[in-house]
mmCIF file of C-alpha atoms in Angstrom:
data_model
loop_
_atom_site.group_PDB
_atom_site.id
_atom_site.type_symbol
_atom_site.label_atom_id
_atom_site.label_comp_id
_atom_site.label_asym_id
_atom_site.label_seq_id
_atom_site.Cartn_x
_atom_site.Cartn_y
_atom_site.Cartn_z
ATOM 1 C CA UNK A 7 0.960 -18.925 -30.530
ATOM 2 C CA UNK A 8 2.913 -22.082 -29.277
ATOM 3 C CA UNK A 9 6.586 -21.745 -28.897
ATOM 4 C CA UNK A 10 9.185 -24.709 -28.672
ATOM 5 C CA UNK A 11 11.511 -24.927 -25.916
ATOM 6 C CA UNK A 12 14.209 -23.501 -27.840
ATOM 7 C CA UNK A 13 11.853 -20.667 -28.802
ATOM 8 C CA UNK A 14 11.151 -19.933 -25.039
ATOM 9 C CA UNK A 15 14.685 -19.884 -24.173
ATOM 10 C CA UNK A 16 15.410 -17.381 -26.809
ATOM 11 C CA UNK A 17 12.474 -15.283 -25.842
ATOM 12 C CA UNK A 18 13.666 -15.115 -22.210
ATOM 13 C CA UNK A 19 16.933 -14.157 -23.370
ATOM 14 C CA UNK A 20 15.558 -11.166 -25.369
ATOM 15 C CA UNK A 21 13.507 -10.144 -22.530
ATOM 16 C CA UNK A 22 16.495 -10.534 -20.077
ATOM 17 C CA UNK A 23 18.619 -8.426 -22.486
ATOM 18 C CA UNK A 24 16.267 -5.631 -22.737
ATOM 19 C CA UNK A 25 15.757 -5.477 -18.858
ATOM 20 C CA UNK A 26 19.400 -5.547 -18.175
ATOM 21 C CA UNK A 27 20.242 -2.830 -20.476
ATOM 22 C CA UNK A 28 17.351 -0.545 -19.684
ATOM 23 C CA UNK A 29 17.704 2.312 -17.241
ATOM 24 C CA UNK A 30 13.851 2.228 -16.449
ATOM 25 C CA UNK A 31 11.344 -0.417 -15.645
ATOM 26 C CA UNK A 32 9.717 -1.762 -18.780
ATOM 27 C CA UNK A 33 5.988 -2.447 -18.871
ATOM 28 C CA UNK A 34 4.454 -5.770 -20.177
ATOM 29 C CA UNK A 35 3.321 -3.836 -23.168
ATOM 30 C CA UNK A 36 6.667 -2.597 -23.868
ATOM 31 C CA UNK A 37 8.264 -6.038 -23.517
ATOM 32 C CA UNK A 38 5.708 -7.509 -25.842
ATOM 33 C CA UNK A 39 6.621 -4.889 -28.550
ATOM 34 C CA UNK A 40 10.189 -6.056 -28.144
ATOM 35 C CA UNK A 41 9.177 -9.675 -28.866
ATOM 36 C CA UNK A 42 7.502 -8.410 -32.193
ATOM 37 C CA UNK A 43 4.114 -8.164 -30.836
ATOM 38 C CA UNK A 44 3.445 -11.789 -31.492
ATOM 39 C CA UNK A 45 2.584 -12.724 -27.958
ATOM 40 C CA UNK A 46 -0.213 -11.611 -25.843
ATOM 41 C CA UNK A 47 0.425 -10.108 -22.303
ATOM 42 C CA UNK A 48 -0.377 -13.459 -20.426
ATOM 43 C CA UNK A 49 2.458 -15.086 -22.369
ATOM 44 C CA UNK A 50 4.834 -12.386 -21.779
ATOM 45 C CA UNK A 51 3.960 -12.323 -17.924
ATOM 46 C CA UNK A 52 4.578 -16.102 -17.962
ATOM 47 C CA UNK A 53 7.971 -15.636 -19.687
ATOM 48 C CA UNK A 54 8.736 -12.989 -17.290
ATOM 49 C CA UNK A 55 7.870 -15.367 -14.237
ATOM 50 C CA UNK A 56 10.287 -18.041 -15.788
ATOM 51 C CA UNK A 57 12.945 -15.492 -16.105
ATOM 52 C CA UNK A 58 12.645 -14.491 -12.478
ATOM 53 C CA UNK A 59 12.702 -18.140 -11.200
ATOM 54 C CA UNK A 60 15.865 -18.447 -13.333
ATOM 55 C CA UNK A 61 17.619 -15.702 -11.271
ATOM 56 C CA UNK A 62 16.574 -16.917 -7.867
ATOM 57 C CA UNK A 63 19.676 -17.516 -5.666
ATOM 58 C CA UNK A 64 21.567 -15.079 -7.385
ATOM 59 C CA UNK A 65 22.771 -11.377 -6.457
ATOM 60 C CA UNK A 66 20.478 -9.790 -8.987
ATOM 61 C CA UNK A 67 16.613 -10.292 -8.996
ATOM 62 C CA UNK A 68 14.157 -9.354 -11.342
ATOM 63 C CA UNK A 69 10.965 -7.736 -9.744
ATOM 64 C CA UNK A 70 7.807 -6.163 -10.745
ATOM 65 C CA UNK A 71 7.091 -2.698 -9.719
ATOM 66 C CA UNK A 72 4.530 0.063 -10.535
ATOM 67 C CA UNK A 73 5.750 1.240 -13.891
ATOM 68 C CA UNK A 74 6.861 -2.428 -15.245
ATOM 69 C CA UNK A 75 9.605 -4.988 -14.587
ATOM 70 C CA UNK A 76 13.131 -4.418 -13.723
ATOM 71 C CA UNK A 77 16.394 -6.094 -12.429
ATOM 72 C CA UNK A 78 17.961 -4.821 -9.205
ATOM 73 C CA UNK A 79 20.548 -5.818 -6.598
ATOM 74 C CA UNK A 80 19.194 -7.736 -3.574
ATOM 75 C CA UNK A 81 19.261 -5.576 -0.723
ATOM 76 C CA UNK A 82 21.854 -7.729 1.253
ATOM 77 C CA UNK A 83 24.241 -7.122 -1.366
ATOM 78 C CA UNK A 84 23.745 -3.118 -1.213
ATOM 79 C CA UNK A 85 26.426 -2.978 1.485
ATOM 80 C CA UNK A 86 29.165 -4.202 -0.942
ATOM 81 C CA UNK A 87 28.002 -1.943 -3.735
ATOM 82 C CA UNK A 88 28.350 0.899 -1.282
ATOM 83 C CA UNK A 89 32.211 0.385 -1.160
ATOM 84 C CA UNK A 90 32.724 1.463 -4.670
ATOM 85 C CA UNK A 91 29.778 3.898 -4.769
ATOM 86 C CA UNK A 92 29.164 5.065 -1.368
ATOM 87 C CA UNK A 93 25.769 6.991 -0.719
ATOM 88 C CA UNK A 94 25.218 9.551 1.746
ATOM 89 C CA UNK A 95 22.471 8.418 4.214
ATOM 90 C CA UNK A 96 19.285 10.387 3.397
ATOM 91 C CA UNK A 97 18.210 12.672 5.922
ATOM 92 C CA UNK A 98 14.686 13.696 5.135
ATOM 93 C CA UNK A 99 13.219 16.557 7.268
ATOM 94 C CA UNK A 100 10.185 16.094 9.314
ATOM 95 C CA UNK A 101 8.277 18.368 7.194
ATOM 96 C CA UNK A 102 8.980 16.514 3.831
ATOM 97 C CA UNK A 103 8.148 13.152 5.309
ATOM 98 C CA UNK A 104 4.890 14.173 6.967
ATOM 99 C CA UNK A 105 3.718 15.944 3.704
ATOM 100 C CA UNK A 106 4.622 12.893 1.715
ATOM 101 C CA UNK A 107 2.867 10.724 4.280
ATOM 102 C CA UNK A 108 -0.298 12.766 4.264
ATOM 103 C CA UNK A 109 -0.384 12.887 0.358
ATOM 104 C CA UNK A 110 0.350 9.065 0.071
ATOM 105 C CA UNK A 111 -2.632 8.067 2.374
ATOM 106 C CA UNK A 112 -5.251 10.860 1.866
ATOM 107 C CA UNK A 113 -4.951 11.416 -1.919
ATOM 108 C CA UNK A 114 -5.838 13.279 -3.616
ATOM 109 C CA UNK A 115 -5.177 15.964 -1.240
ATOM 110 C CA UNK A 116 -4.954 19.821 -1.275
ATOM 111 C CA UNK A 117 -2.265 21.915 0.469
ATOM 112 C CA UNK A 118 -4.990 22.885 2.964
ATOM 113 C CA UNK A 119 -5.840 19.311 3.622
ATOM 114 C CA UNK A 120 -1.928 18.663 4.347
ATOM 115 C CA UNK A 121 -2.022 21.828 6.660
ATOM 116 C CA UNK A 122 -5.136 20.862 8.587
ATOM 117 C CA UNK A 123 -3.372 17.530 9.555
ATOM 118 C CA UNK A 124 0.073 19.038 10.303
ATOM 119 C CA UNK A 125 -1.264 22.177 11.945
ATOM 120 C CA UNK A 126 1.451 24.551 10.379
ATOM 121 C CA UNK A 127 1.720 25.934 6.787
ATOM 122 C CA UNK A 128 3.237 23.888 4.299
ATOM 123 C CA UNK A 129 5.967 25.478 2.312
ATOM 124 C CA UNK A 130 5.698 25.589 -1.375
ATOM 125 C CA UNK A 131 9.072 24.580 -1.790
ATOM 126 C CA UNK A 132 8.363 21.125 -0.298
ATOM 127 C CA UNK A 133 5.592 20.413 -2.690
ATOM 128 C CA UNK A 134 7.492 21.649 -5.433
ATOM 129 C CA UNK A 135 10.579 19.607 -4.421
ATOM 130 C CA UNK A 136 8.522 16.472 -4.120
ATOM 131 C CA UNK A 137 7.183 17.310 -7.498
ATOM 132 C CA UNK A 138 10.781 17.770 -9.161
ATOM 133 C CA UNK A 139 11.654 14.437 -7.481
ATOM 134 C CA UNK A 140 8.932 12.862 -9.013
ATOM 135 C CA UNK A 141 6.961 11.581 -6.138
ATOM 136 C CA UNK A 142 3.956 13.706 -6.174
ATOM 137 C CA UNK A 143 2.075 15.498 -9.044
ATOM 138 C CA UNK A 144 -0.991 17.673 -9.327
ATOM 139 C CA UNK A 145 -3.886 15.366 -10.888
ATOM 140 C CA UNK A 146 -6.769 18.061 -10.743
ATOM 141 C CA UNK A 147 -8.238 20.561 -8.620
ATOM 142 C CA UNK A 148 -11.093 20.696 -6.080
ATOM 143 C CA UNK A 149 -14.218 22.435 -7.284
ATOM 144 C CA UNK A 150 -14.536 24.973 -4.476
ATOM 145 C CA UNK A 151 -13.672 28.813 -4.445
ATOM 146 C CA UNK A 152 -10.079 29.068 -5.556
ATOM 147 C CA UNK A 153 -9.819 25.674 -7.159
ATOM 148 C CA UNK A 154 -6.958 24.410 -4.961
ATOM 149 C CA UNK A 155 -4.555 21.830 -6.695
ATOM 150 C CA UNK A 156 -5.063 18.090 -5.762
ATOM 151 C CA UNK A 157 -1.813 16.115 -5.109
ATOM 152 C CA UNK A 158 -1.342 12.341 -5.373
ATOM 153 C CA UNK A 159 1.806 10.277 -5.559
ATOM 154 C CA UNK A 160 3.050 8.929 -8.936
ATOM 155 C CA UNK A 161 4.043 5.640 -10.081
ATOM 156 C CA UNK A 162 7.817 6.841 -9.761
ATOM 157 C CA UNK A 163 7.153 7.173 -6.141
ATOM 158 C CA UNK A 164 5.900 3.249 -6.116
ATOM 159 C CA UNK A 165 8.924 2.421 -8.218
ATOM 160 C CA UNK A 166 11.445 4.043 -5.862
ATOM 161 C CA UNK A 167 9.839 2.242 -3.031
ATOM 162 C CA UNK A 168 9.776 -1.059 -4.835
ATOM 163 C CA UNK A 169 5.917 -1.395 -4.635
ATOM 164 C CA UNK A 170 3.451 -2.249 -7.669
ATOM 165 C CA UNK A 171 0.501 -0.541 -6.194
ATOM 166 C CA UNK A 172 -0.779 1.715 -3.514
ATOM 167 C CA UNK A 173 -2.221 -1.266 -1.783
ATOM 168 C CA UNK A 174 1.330 -2.348 -0.906
ATOM 169 C CA UNK A 175 2.030 0.720 1.017
ATOM 170 C CA UNK A 176 3.218 -0.239 4.312
ATOM 171 C CA UNK A 177 1.843 0.849 7.781
ATOM 172 C CA UNK A 178 1.920 4.653 8.163
ATOM 173 C CA UNK A 179 4.410 4.471 11.063
ATOM 174 C CA UNK A 180 6.917 2.467 8.706
ATOM 175 C CA UNK A 181 6.896 4.909 5.719
ATOM 176 C CA UNK A 182 9.531 6.936 6.900
ATOM 177 C CA UNK A 183 12.071 4.129 7.396
ATOM 178 C CA UNK A 184 11.204 2.961 3.770
ATOM 179 C CA UNK A 185 11.557 6.113 2.372
ATOM 180 C CA UNK A 186 15.051 6.607 3.944
ATOM 181 C CA UNK A 187 16.415 3.395 2.089
ATOM 182 C CA UNK A 188 16.194 5.385 -0.897
ATOM 183 C CA UNK A 189 19.213 7.549 -2.215
ATOM 184 C CA UNK A 190 19.478 10.959 -0.981
ATOM 185 C CA UNK A 191 16.629 13.269 -2.063
ATOM 186 C CA UNK A 192 18.098 16.675 -2.454
ATOM 187 C CA UNK A 193 15.622 18.992 -0.777
ATOM 188 C CA UNK A 194 16.120 22.022 1.075
ATOM 189 C CA UNK A 195 13.193 21.472 3.297
ATOM 190 C CA UNK A 196 13.153 24.386 5.637
ATOM 191 C CA UNK A 197 9.408 24.800 6.096
ATOM 192 C CA UNK A 198 9.511 28.583 6.364
ATOM 193 C CA UNK A 199 6.620 29.645 4.573
ATOM 194 C CA UNK A 200 3.746 31.273 6.237
ATOM 195 C CA UNK A 201 0.193 31.275 4.484
ATOM 196 C CA UNK A 202 -3.285 31.555 5.705
ATOM 197 C CA UNK A 203 -2.239 32.723 9.055
ATOM 198 C CA UNK A 204 -0.903 29.329 10.170
ATOM 199 C CA UNK A 205 2.002 28.843 12.368
ATOM 200 C CA UNK A 206 5.224 27.821 10.708
ATOM 201 C CA UNK A 207 8.186 25.577 12.136
ATOM 202 C CA UNK A 208 11.832 24.942 11.745
ATOM 203 C CA UNK A 209 11.930 21.001 10.877
ATOM 204 C CA UNK A 210 14.646 18.927 12.491
ATOM 205 C CA UNK A 211 16.658 17.462 9.474
ATOM 206 C CA UNK A 212 17.133 13.798 9.820
ATOM 207 C CA UNK A 213 14.472 13.272 12.653
ATOM 208 C CA UNK A 214 11.891 10.433 12.226
ATOM 209 C CA UNK A 215 8.803 11.923 10.792
ATOM 210 C CA UNK A 216 6.471 11.072 13.759
ATOM 211 C CA UNK A 217 8.832 11.229 16.827
ATOM 212 C CA UNK A 218 7.137 10.733 20.208
ATOM 213 C CA UNK A 219 7.421 14.270 21.533
ATOM 214 C CA UNK A 220 5.525 15.467 24.572
ATOM 215 C CA UNK A 221 2.862 17.933 23.579
ATOM 216 C CA UNK A 222 3.742 19.848 26.893
ATOM 217 C CA UNK A 223 7.225 20.726 25.949
ATOM 218 C CA UNK A 224 7.897 24.151 24.874
ATOM 219 C CA UNK A 225 9.783 23.095 21.813
ATOM 220 C CA UNK A 226 7.530 20.279 20.672
ATOM 221 C CA UNK A 227 3.945 21.514 21.483
ATOM 222 C CA UNK A 228 2.849 21.850 18.101
ATOM 223 C CA UNK A 229 4.679 18.799 16.710
ATOM 224 C CA UNK A 230 3.055 16.748 19.674
ATOM 225 C CA UNK A 231 -0.310 17.791 18.383
ATOM 226 C CA UNK A 232 0.857 16.751 14.816
ATOM 227 C CA UNK A 233 2.133 13.513 16.003
ATOM 228 C CA UNK A 234 -1.408 12.834 17.730
ATOM 229 C CA UNK A 235 -3.243 13.820 14.307
ATOM 230 C CA UNK A 236 -0.840 11.520 12.304
ATOM 231 C CA UNK A 237 -1.366 8.663 14.831
ATOM 232 C CA UNK A 238 -5.063 9.297 14.438
ATOM 233 C CA UNK A 239 -4.785 9.034 10.590
ATOM 234 C CA UNK A 240 -2.834 5.888 10.822
ATOM 235 C CA UNK A 241 -5.439 4.409 13.063
ATOM 236 C CA UNK A 242 -8.197 5.427 10.588
ATOM 237 C CA UNK A 243 -6.206 4.068 7.833
ATOM 238 C CA UNK A 244 -5.619 0.482 9.714
ATOM 239 C CA UNK A 245 -9.553 0.375 10.696
ATOM 240 C CA UNK A 246 -10.710 1.166 7.252
ATOM 241 C CA UNK A 247 -12.306 4.660 8.205
ATOM 242 C CA UNK A 248 -10.299 6.164 5.539
ATOM 243 C CA UNK A 249 -10.775 4.880 2.064
ATOM 244 C CA UNK A 250 -7.551 3.572 0.654
ATOM 245 C CA UNK A 251 -5.782 6.087 -1.932
ATOM 246 C CA UNK A 252 -7.202 5.825 -5.625
ATOM 247 C CA UNK A 253 -4.803 3.673 -7.721
ATOM 248 C CA UNK A 254 -6.099 5.177 -10.819
ATOM 249 C CA UNK A 255 -5.224 8.570 -9.468
ATOM 250 C CA UNK A 256 -1.644 7.407 -8.480
ATOM 251 C CA UNK A 257 -1.080 5.387 -11.642
ATOM 252 C CA UNK A 258 -1.867 8.404 -13.912
ATOM 253 C CA UNK A 259 0.377 11.370 -12.653
ATOM 254 C CA UNK A 260 -0.279 13.397 -15.821
ATOM 255 C CA UNK A 261 -4.080 13.052 -15.660
ATOM 256 C CA UNK A 262 -5.827 16.305 -16.882
ATOM 257 C CA UNK A 263 -6.816 18.432 -14.201
ATOM 258 C CA UNK A 264 -10.526 18.708 -15.704
ATOM 259 C CA UNK A 265 -10.814 14.796 -15.367
ATOM 260 C CA UNK A 266 -10.510 14.876 -11.568
ATOM 261 C CA UNK A 267 -13.304 16.690 -9.682
ATOM 262 C CA UNK A 268 -13.657 16.255 -6.137
ATOM 263 C CA UNK A 269 -16.913 17.822 -4.258
ATOM 264 C CA UNK A 270 -15.916 20.044 -1.075
#
């Protein structure tokens, strides 16, 4: 359907109004419905790109994330917004960040997979808190005895990081810094659970997820081993030895368990 210049201006105003008043990202399909369903997705995307260009050089930008399109403040202006709405700097525990990183880069992953890399038991509270936050979800069960749950990241996780897909995930060592830019995650992440006979730990709140600790120091012996394992994982990801996470899994957080079957 051809549209005149006046029509294009009006269509962009409609999209602009919808996006500015929405509390959540809006998908191309949703925006198409707002326009009456008269335009295909390609036309809607071109309108969005034009609208994005219209907002260049302003304090607010139009961006595409995993769930759709949204307006957001440019990062360099956040310091001014914090003056009227100061946010407590996030302090994520080592246990939370390590668990999240392993799921993000090895998904779908079971609790046993996470514990194998970390070398300690994973508290169910950490996984539950990450689920509550909307960053991970159960996407199926591994077809082995006990059928352990398979965890993967969600579109909400990518939205919060400002990413469109898993392929845009930063290098593993940079994930912690990126996550800490997100407003405070209220997780009591004391990793005090004990399952399967694995050792437990008391995490350092606010520490970098993979600090360079000496594996020979009394307090950091287990953590040093974990740091080496995570470093090896990072190297495997960079060298392509670990397949990139499945976008289909991460993009369908509510996928039925029986639809995802991973052999042992």
